[in-house]
PDB file of C-alpha atoms in Angstrom:
ATOM      1  CA  MET A   1       3.051   5.410 -15.377  1.00  0.00           C
ATOM      2  CA  ALA A   2       4.642   2.012 -15.876  1.00  0.00           C
ATOM      3  CA  SER A   3       3.528  -0.895 -13.770  1.00  0.00           C
ATOM      4  CA  HIS A   4       5.819  -3.618 -12.544  1.00  0.00           C
ATOM      5  CA  VAL A   5       5.244  -7.376 -12.329  1.00  0.00           C
ATOM      6  CA  HIS A   6       7.046  -9.877 -10.110  1.00  0.00           C
ATOM      7  CA  TYR A   7       6.933 -13.655 -10.383  1.00  0.00           C
ATOM      8  CA  ALA A   8       8.091 -16.001  -7.623  1.00  0.00           C
ATOM      9  CA  GLU A   9       8.303 -19.721  -8.448  1.00  0.00           C
ATOM     10  CA  ALA A  10       8.576 -22.767  -6.206  1.00  0.00           C
ATOM     11  CA  ARG A  11       8.364 -26.496  -6.867  1.00  0.00           C
ATOM     12  CA  GLY A  12       7.912 -29.527  -4.692  1.00  0.00           C
ATOM     13  CA  ASP A  13       6.035 -30.818  -1.681  1.00  0.00           C
ATOM     14  CA  SER A  14       6.322 -27.668   0.463  1.00  0.00           C
ATOM     15  CA  ALA A  15       6.039 -25.167  -2.408  1.00  0.00           C
ATOM     16  CA  LEU A  16       2.347 -24.414  -1.930  1.00  0.00           C
ATOM     17  CA  ALA A  17       2.680 -23.628   1.777  1.00  0.00           C
ATOM     18  CA  THR A  18       5.872 -21.632   1.169  1.00  0.00           C
ATOM     19  CA  LEU A  19       4.267 -19.436  -1.464  1.00  0.00           C
ATOM     20  CA  ARG A  20       1.090 -18.955   0.588  1.00  0.00           C
ATOM     21  CA  GLU A  21       3.245 -17.441   3.339  1.00  0.00           C
ATOM     22  CA  PHE A  22       5.100 -15.318   0.768  1.00  0.00           C
ATOM     23  CA  LEU A  23       1.756 -14.122  -0.643  1.00  0.00           C
ATOM     24  CA  ASP A  24       0.535 -13.142   2.830  1.00  0.00           C
ATOM     25  CA  ALA A  25       3.729 -11.142   3.451  1.00  0.00           C
ATOM     26  CA  LEU A  26       3.300  -9.175   0.215  1.00  0.00           C
ATOM     27  CA  GLY A  27       0.151  -7.533   1.578  1.00  0.00           C
ATOM     28  CA  THR A  28       2.241  -5.320   3.862  1.00  0.00           C
ATOM     29  CA  GLN A  29       4.419  -3.935   1.055  1.00  0.00           C
ATOM     30  CA  PRO A  30       3.857  -0.380  -0.223  1.00  0.00           C
ATOM     31  CA  GLY A  31       2.982  -0.135  -3.897  1.00  0.00           C
ATOM     32  CA  LEU A  32       1.347  -3.571  -4.187  1.00  0.00           C
ATOM     33  CA  LEU A  33      -1.688  -3.486  -6.472  1.00  0.00           C
ATOM     34  CA  SER A  34      -2.555  -7.194  -6.454  1.00  0.00           C
ATOM     35  CA  ALA A  35      -1.041 -10.642  -6.016  1.00  0.00           C
ATOM     36  CA  GLU A  36      -2.208 -14.117  -6.998  1.00  0.00           C
ATOM     37  CA  LEU A  37      -1.097 -17.650  -6.163  1.00  0.00           C
ATOM     38  CA  LEU A  38      -1.162 -19.778  -9.321  1.00  0.00           C
ATOM     39  CA  SER A  39      -0.909 -23.485 -10.134  1.00  0.00           C
ATOM     40  CA  SER A  40      -1.088 -25.385 -13.405  1.00  0.00           C
ATOM     41  CA  PRO A  41      -2.861 -28.716 -13.811  1.00  0.00           C
ATOM     42  CA  ASP A  42      -0.339 -29.444 -16.584  1.00  0.00           C
ATOM     43  CA  GLN A  43       2.618 -28.984 -14.196  1.00  0.00           C
ATOM     44  CA  PRO A  44       1.801 -30.600 -10.836  1.00  0.00           C
ATOM     45  CA  GLY A  45       3.954 -29.342  -7.991  1.00  0.00           C
ATOM     46  CA  LEU A  46       4.776 -26.027  -9.694  1.00  0.00           C
ATOM     47  CA  TYR A  47       3.402 -22.854  -8.072  1.00  0.00           C
ATOM     48  CA  LEU A  48       3.806 -19.153  -8.847  1.00  0.00           C
ATOM     49  CA  VAL A  49       2.983 -15.933  -7.077  1.00  0.00           C
ATOM     50  CA  MET A  50       2.335 -13.165  -9.590  1.00  0.00           C
ATOM     51  CA  SER A  51       2.230  -9.665  -8.144  1.00  0.00           C
ATOM     52  CA  ARG A  52       1.596  -6.305  -9.812  1.00  0.00           C
ATOM     53  CA  TRP A  53       3.042  -3.059  -8.435  1.00  0.00           C
ATOM     54  CA  ASP A  54       2.471   0.634  -9.134  1.00  0.00           C
ATOM     55  CA  THR A  55       6.017   1.445  -7.993  1.00  0.00           C
ATOM     56  CA  PRO A  56       9.351  -0.221  -8.633  1.00  0.00           C
ATOM     57  CA  ILE A  57       9.326  -3.540  -6.791  1.00  0.00           C
ATOM     58  CA  PRO A  58      10.771  -3.162  -3.301  1.00  0.00           C
ATOM     59  CA  PRO A  59      13.439  -5.573  -2.085  1.00  0.00           C
ATOM     60  CA  LEU A  60      11.584  -8.799  -1.307  1.00  0.00           C
ATOM     61  CA  THR A  61      12.879 -11.561   0.939  1.00  0.00           C
ATOM     62  CA  LEU A  62      12.492 -14.830  -0.931  1.00  0.00           C
ATOM     63  CA  PRO A  63      12.089 -18.093   0.947  1.00  0.00           C
ATOM     64  CA  ASP A  64      14.750 -20.745   0.399  1.00  0.00           C
ATOM     65  CA  GLY A  65      14.319 -22.542  -2.910  1.00  0.00           C
ATOM     66  CA  VAL A  66      12.159 -19.804  -4.470  1.00  0.00           C
ATOM     67  CA  ARG A  67      13.259 -18.254  -7.764  1.00  0.00           C
ATOM     68  CA  ALA A  68      12.003 -14.847  -8.879  1.00  0.00           C
ATOM     69  CA  TRP A  69      11.883 -12.484 -11.837  1.00  0.00           C
ATOM     70  CA  ALA A  70      10.851  -8.833 -12.101  1.00  0.00           C
ATOM     71  CA  PHE A  71       9.465  -7.131 -15.200  1.00  0.00           C
ATOM     72  CA  GLU A  72       8.352  -3.650 -16.200  1.00  0.00           C
ATOM     73  CA  THR A  73       5.155  -3.478 -18.254  1.00  0.00           C
ATOM     74  CA  LEU A  74       5.903  -1.953 -21.651  1.00  0.00           C
ATOM     75  CA  GLU A  75       2.423  -2.214 -23.184  1.00  0.00           C
ATOM     76  CA  GLU A  76      -0.984  -3.303 -21.993  1.00  0.00           C
ATOM     77  CA  ARG A  77      -4.283  -4.224 -23.659  1.00  0.00           C
ATOM     78  CA  HIS A  78      -7.772  -4.369 -22.203  1.00  0.00           C
ATOM     79  CA  PRO A  79     -10.918  -5.822 -23.771  1.00  0.00           C
ATOM     80  CA  ALA A  80     -13.207  -3.380 -25.523  1.00  0.00           C
ATOM     81  CA  ARG A  81     -16.362  -2.590 -23.578  1.00  0.00           C
TER      82      ARG A  81
END
């Protein structure tokens, strides 16, 4: 079964708080496997929420100023154990 990945991006002074609220709201969505709030030391003020789904991504309400992209996983690799 294919998995699905969604990225939501926000920039600026309120971006962190905005995406924290978005992350909290994802927890109520069916099909959510995991979600993470990300930042990059190389890009101050840029934040992402990456979420992985076991179903097609449901319609998500994005906060104002948030951009988003959805992807379907075509291939996956895991470290050998």
